[in-house]
Amino acid sequence: MVPTSEYDVVIVGAGPAGLMLATWLSALKIRTKVVDKRSVKVLAGQADGVQCRTLEVAHSFGFVDRLIKEGAHINEICNWTPSIEGGLERTKRMPDNEPGTSRFPHVVLTQGRIERFLLDAMKDFNNLTVDRSIAPTGMTVDATLESDFSASAYPVSLTLRHLTEEESTPTQVGTVASGLHRSNVLSDDEADAMNGSVARGAYAHAGEEETVRAKFVVGCDGARSWVRKQLGLSLEGESANSLWGVLDAVVVTDFPDIRLKSSIQSKDAGSILVVPREKDLVRFYVQMGSTDPNERFDRSSISPESIVATAQRIFAPFKLECRHIDWWTIYEVGQRLCKTVTLDNRVFLAGDAFHTHSPKAGQGMNTSMMDSYNLGWKIAHVVQGKAAPSILDTYGLERHKVARELIDYDWKLSRMFAGKPITSDGKPVSHEEFKKFYESIGKWASGTAVHYLPNALVAPEREPSLAPGLPHGQRFESHAVVALADARPWHLADRFLADGRWRLVLFAGDVREPQQRDQLEQVAAYLDSPQGPLRTFTPASDDLDSVIEVITVISNPRISVEPNAFPDVLWPPKKPYGSRCYDKLYADDSSPVTPNERGEIYRHLGIDPKTGCVALVRPDQTVSLVCALDEIQQVGAFLSQFMVTQL
Amino acid sequence: MVPTSEYDVVIVGAGPAGLMLATWLSALKIRTKVVDKRSVKVLAGQADGVQCRTLEVAHSFGFVDRLIKEGAHINEICNWTPSIEGGLERTKRMPDNEPGTSRFPHVVLTQGRIERFLLDAMKDFNNLTVDRSIAPTGMTVDATLESDFSASAYPVSLTLRHLTEEESTPTQVGTVASGLHRSNVLSDDEADAMNGSVARGAYAHAGEEETVRAKFVVGCDGARSWVRKQLGLSLEGESANSLWGVLDAVVVTDFPDIRLKSSIQSKDAGSILVVPREKDLVRFYVQMGSTDPNERFDRSSISPESIVATAQRIFAPFKLECRHIDWWTIYEVGQRLCKTVTLDNRVFLAGDAFHTHSPKAGQGMNTSMMDSYNLGWKIAHVVQGKAAPSILDTYGLERHKVARELIDYDWKLSRMFAGKPITSDGKPVSHEEFKKFYESIGKWASGTAVHYLPNALVAPEREPSLAPGLPHGQRFESHAVVALADARPWHLADRFLADGRWRLVLFAGDVREPQQRDQLEQVAAYLDSPQGPLRTFTPASDDLDSVIEVITVISNPRISVEPNAFPDVLWPPKKPYGSRCYDKLYADDSSPVTPNERGEIYRHLGIDPKTGCVALVRPDQTVSLVCALDEIQQVGAFLSQFMVTQL
């Protein structure tokens, strides 16, 4: 007998994309199953770049502190090129991110630790864990149920096979010798490192199959995605254009920029990218093969020793000794993309299953996690009956654009980075051009400038914008404000936790002005009315802020107004005791204990401090709509296009 | 047969003082046993103020993030007094701490959570846990071994009795009704809340006794300390002068400052202190009894209802409803002090065992933890053979002064705070005087201005000081600097982890100047010499920075000098791979990603940016000595008075 069980969502693959989705769905209490064919999580090496935007999201899930504490921080980029005297010279220093890009730094840390943080978070939120040593073997979608989004319909059936220990133990390509460096595994990863899933008795069912039914299946199963194959889709695009060795090592060197992100373009020995890492490690991306796409290199000739030897030639005249190698690999990945990312909004692809590119850009893990971060709340909204299934169309629209931009960026970067820089038209690239390129993509590379075009969840931009710093389709740009009730300084986005809520930010302007206070009261009256979006889209049994949280930011000083002066709906009572929500009211002001640290959010976002404006922000912190206070009904009209009226 | 085992340190009592000591000793890998007679940790209520200095120390142990995340933050203090019209008016707003007091906020959070963080930290450091339901019944000190500080001597014998469940279950005074509010216990405290120690089989040995031998015993067992009684000592001082009700509740009120630290002195109904707390709680200190020391109040007449009723009278005309009471108690504590805190440097007292006072000052838990934080590294130094046992004399000298200051402060505060403010001379206190008093003690109350007088571990102050911002005997005042190697901005004290090391901070001045560079090279040559303190006091088998870490801060811009230009000893190689310590060299400069956030450490500390100075900092972050670079030999001379020469 084949046991069957039902889930809202089944996630295939527990890499960064799958675990981010699992964490999101766990936070939102969605019934989720996560399967992975590997018996153990990643422990060392692999992806490592964690961009500012990913830290912002990690903050919303509560684990950004761990990233900041464990990761190496990237603050500066240096370029080295051949000097006239024959050695190398530093030709450029640049901030890694334009100042003000984010309230969080750019960090680098092995994927293994990111997975740890996500695994811990998903367990903490709703006790969700990964079922390991399991691979899907069959998937069908019941056409009769496909458009049935009622609670009882589970149109996707997935057959899962419990693997044997042999089948599920990954070949540790890139792990030095046969085993892991146990001494380098942190204590909270030890159980995984020592036992894999053996201790959990996972192999008791080896060889058996089970069938699960799901409302949604998401393939986060990597570049060779099984789920993608079931959909008859494939990655399309260029194959590899060069071969790179990647090596994580503890080194002894007199190269002065070994703890900065540095690129060295040598005269004859090729290029190297140096990225400082946690625990005194340094990651090297070393060009090993040809830049000629017609000439292929022999992979088997590459070893850690040959990567180090090449690195030493590029580093000369600086000395470089690799005293400890933590992990290494070789890659020759091209830029490839899957045209379609869903089957009828029932099966989705995310991460490498949907786009691949080189790792040098430090974008892969971030983009993969941001794919499923984009998808997670939308699936949850549909499962919870908050929104129409049509919002799921926006996933492909939004993330395809990002994937295409990433591939374009990586294509340029890869060519720029090759030993003798060649542009697409076959001409060499000067290091001036190289620098220019780096500067031009800085903000995009931080993940903070990702921009979604108008769609069902992003209103068309109003001209001129009332908040030029808050373009529709971009993540809400945060600045410091101070809470009226407790005088605590906050970055406003620190309040945007990953709880599935929309945020309606009322930049109320200067409410000392009677006219402006009247305006705010009219806004509040609308929001508190039966026709307003709060009461329309929030179940009557829930707190009024549980679907859309209203946050008010005034431009006048904190102490020029008392909380009691604000209409109830702007700081509503909270179940079960009826105490006020003291965390809804803020001022563009400093705190008494940090009087010189006013965030100036109105100025930064370009909002008129007299008249203000309104910003509607999605559960993934993307700005949907900015309008004037007296246009507040636009918010309800916009939401009513896809949100479900609650009875 | 009575089993015997040997420990370096046995700690009696697992409250904040005991757990802080346990965490310290666990971090330093000292063989430690912690016993507590209660079967469960504190879960709600009790002490709650966590001062800035305590957060600084929490940072050094790695758990400050949890305090910042869970605690309510105190930013402003407001005073309310009767208005002429008959109601109440806000007569003063003040920052809770003078801006710049610390890089951390002042937070409030139930003692139960502080204990959780310490329990987790001590487990993480060296797998140390508390042995619960155990009480000491006998203690002897072997006079023949008392002055034998060799590794094999364990002069203190302690008989421990395993208690029954009844004996070890504390009467939950202050817990509403019979049980805890389970819904309010966080998930990581659940095991404690549900099972106590029952699940761990603690009662299997109930009634049995065992004897343990120790080099040191520390009594952290509260105001009624059993250890203190064994030493024949008692707390001396005033008994209670008034009776206060303390109540943690979720409230509904129109009082506008309910999320600020507010005091209300009513016309006729007495005084109340309002302290906002985590999870929407508010703590009230409500004056219940007489201010006349000759008149005692009947404790049994006080209930949560009577505390609330009194609070409501004081709050009038504002409304106050307590919808949920989390915890409550009554107290009538006087200011009392134990004259002696040690028996021959073998048995020590810390925390309430040594001083008691009212809780209103929010100092008790902090001072208790700072007692054992002061003691822990000294005991470890002696156990590890790093320092002479004589350094233990400084514990009593230093902490007695603090306890006396606290008692003096609390005495004044308690009288100020009484309904009709009375000074010691019997005259009423105006609210002007009240404010003045609050302002005068702000910095002291933050814990950052605690000052130890010259002793074996604090050199006499040099006049004039070369660093007026670093008085001998005070905690090292931190400012932001930038690392030369990776351009990362750090608060300098973020580098001072609780690892038992001394820090020698070389403010090297402007090393672009040849004369200053020469000076620094001479300092380095001394530090690298066999006669220098590093090689004299560090075992040859250890890293050169393992007893004294040298940190260099230059005043010239980061990019005006390369790390390679610094002598080896200032960024020494690290075992086992020989990579450089990249985290030793800093500049008084900004980071490329935060160009407007230069810390200006030279200016803040009053150090000459041309010529610099040297600061020697103890493992507890207390400044021992400041001297000029060309007086560097003073450092060796100072340390050689108590540090043990390693062979």
mmCIF file of C-alpha atoms in Angstrom, chain B residues 16-114:
data_model
loop_
_atom_site.group_PDB
_atom_site.id
_atom_site.type_symbol
_atom_site.label_atom_id
_atom_site.label_comp_id
_atom_site.label_asym_id
_atom_site.label_seq_id
_atom_site.Cartn_x
_atom_site.Cartn_y
_atom_site.Cartn_z
ATOM 1 C CA PRO B 16 22.197 36.414 37.438
ATOM 2 C CA ALA B 17 25.404 36.684 39.545
ATOM 3 C CA GLY B 18 26.005 32.926 39.535
ATOM 4 C CA LEU B 19 25.177 32.466 35.869
ATOM 5 C CA MET B 20 27.365 35.376 34.797
ATOM 6 C CA LEU B 21 30.255 33.806 36.705
ATOM 7 C CA ALA B 22 29.467 30.415 35.210
ATOM 8 C CA THR B 23 29.400 31.900 31.719
ATOM 9 C CA TRP B 24 32.737 33.631 32.253
ATOM 10 C CA LEU B 25 34.377 30.494 33.642
ATOM 11 C CA SER B 26 32.868 28.366 30.899
ATOM 12 C CA ALA B 27 34.235 30.764 28.280
ATOM 13 C CA LEU B 28 37.654 30.417 29.912
ATOM 14 C CA LYS B 29 37.382 26.595 30.147
ATOM 15 C CA ILE B 30 37.665 26.511 33.933
ATOM 16 C CA ARG B 31 36.328 23.305 35.533
ATOM 17 C CA THR B 32 33.203 24.607 37.204
ATOM 18 C CA LYS B 33 30.171 23.224 38.998
ATOM 19 C CA VAL B 34 27.034 25.318 39.468
ATOM 20 C CA VAL B 35 24.400 24.234 41.953
ATOM 21 C CA ASP B 36 21.034 25.756 42.687
ATOM 22 C CA LYS B 37 18.412 24.681 45.159
ATOM 23 C CA ARG B 38 15.516 25.617 42.896
ATOM 24 C CA SER B 39 14.282 23.028 40.444
ATOM 25 C CA VAL B 40 13.544 25.605 37.747
ATOM 26 C CA LYS B 41 15.003 28.839 36.549
ATOM 27 C CA VAL B 42 13.098 32.107 36.856
ATOM 28 C CA LEU B 43 10.553 32.369 34.052
ATOM 29 C CA ALA B 44 8.762 35.689 34.545
ATOM 30 C CA GLY B 45 9.049 38.922 36.466
ATOM 31 C CA GLN B 46 11.819 39.530 39.039
ATOM 32 C CA ALA B 47 14.609 41.924 38.073
ATOM 33 C CA ASP B 48 14.376 43.507 34.660
ATOM 34 C CA GLY B 49 16.684 46.497 34.153
ATOM 35 C CA VAL B 50 19.653 45.833 31.903
ATOM 36 C CA GLN B 51 21.986 48.798 31.827
ATOM 37 C CA CYS B 52 24.163 49.814 28.892
ATOM 38 C CA ARG B 53 27.298 48.497 30.539
ATOM 39 C CA THR B 54 25.680 45.106 31.017
ATOM 40 C CA LEU B 55 24.873 45.036 27.306
ATOM 41 C CA GLU B 56 28.504 45.834 26.552
ATOM 42 C CA VAL B 57 29.532 42.835 28.613
ATOM 43 C CA ALA B 58 26.783 40.733 27.019
ATOM 44 C CA HIS B 59 28.279 41.657 23.662
ATOM 45 C CA SER B 60 31.643 40.328 24.756
ATOM 46 C CA PHE B 61 29.945 37.007 25.558
ATOM 47 C CA GLY B 62 28.076 36.990 22.251
ATOM 48 C CA PHE B 63 24.458 37.367 23.344
ATOM 49 C CA VAL B 64 23.791 41.082 23.197
ATOM 50 C CA ASP B 65 21.674 40.621 20.052
ATOM 51 C CA ARG B 66 19.141 38.637 22.037
ATOM 52 C CA LEU B 67 18.851 41.380 24.652
ATOM 53 C CA ILE B 68 18.399 44.044 22.000
ATOM 54 C CA LYS B 69 15.833 41.982 20.128
ATOM 55 C CA GLU B 70 13.687 40.875 23.057
ATOM 56 C CA GLY B 71 13.993 43.753 25.472
ATOM 57 C CA ALA B 72 12.017 46.969 25.606
ATOM 58 C CA HIS B 73 14.332 49.925 25.018
ATOM 59 C CA ILE B 74 14.402 52.880 27.376
ATOM 60 C CA ASN B 75 15.151 56.121 25.610
ATOM 61 C CA GLU B 76 13.494 58.835 27.628
ATOM 62 C CA ILE B 77 12.495 59.561 31.194
ATOM 63 C CA CYS B 78 9.448 61.695 31.934
ATOM 64 C CA ASN B 79 8.333 63.141 35.230
ATOM 65 C CA TRP B 80 4.715 63.969 35.942
ATOM 66 C CA THR B 81 3.584 66.075 38.877
ATOM 67 C CA PRO B 82 0.323 67.658 40.013
ATOM 68 C CA SER B 83 -0.728 70.540 37.820
ATOM 69 C CA ILE B 84 -2.279 73.723 39.100
ATOM 70 C CA GLU B 85 -5.571 72.788 37.457
ATOM 71 C CA GLY B 86 -5.738 69.656 39.576
ATOM 72 C CA GLY B 87 -4.625 66.977 37.127
ATOM 73 C CA LEU B 88 -1.133 65.807 36.240
ATOM 74 C CA GLU B 89 1.351 67.493 33.965
ATOM 75 C CA ARG B 90 4.594 66.394 32.380
ATOM 76 C CA THR B 91 7.189 68.595 33.987
ATOM 77 C CA LYS B 92 10.292 67.096 32.426
ATOM 78 C CA ARG B 93 11.570 64.992 29.569
ATOM 79 C CA MET B 94 15.164 63.739 29.714
ATOM 80 C CA PRO B 95 17.181 61.305 27.627
ATOM 81 C CA ASP B 96 17.463 58.088 29.638
ATOM 82 C CA ASN B 97 21.187 58.190 29.069
ATOM 83 C CA GLU B 98 23.346 61.082 28.048
ATOM 84 C CA PRO B 99 23.919 60.739 24.285
ATOM 85 C CA GLY B 100 27.159 58.863 23.639
ATOM 86 C CA THR B 101 27.019 56.946 26.903
ATOM 87 C CA SER B 102 27.387 53.597 25.193
ATOM 88 C CA ARG B 103 27.086 51.957 21.811
ATOM 89 C CA PHE B 104 24.233 49.912 23.299
ATOM 90 C CA PRO B 105 20.809 50.921 24.576
ATOM 91 C CA HIS B 106 19.313 50.546 28.018
ATOM 92 C CA VAL B 107 16.853 47.662 27.846
ATOM 93 C CA VAL B 108 14.399 46.014 30.208
ATOM 94 C CA LEU B 109 13.483 42.372 30.116
ATOM 95 C CA THR B 110 12.508 39.807 32.700
ATOM 96 C CA GLN B 111 15.376 38.224 34.603
ATOM 97 C CA GLY B 112 14.079 34.913 33.288
ATOM 98 C CA ARG B 113 15.277 35.756 29.807
ATOM 99 C CA ILE B 114 18.642 37.058 30.991
#
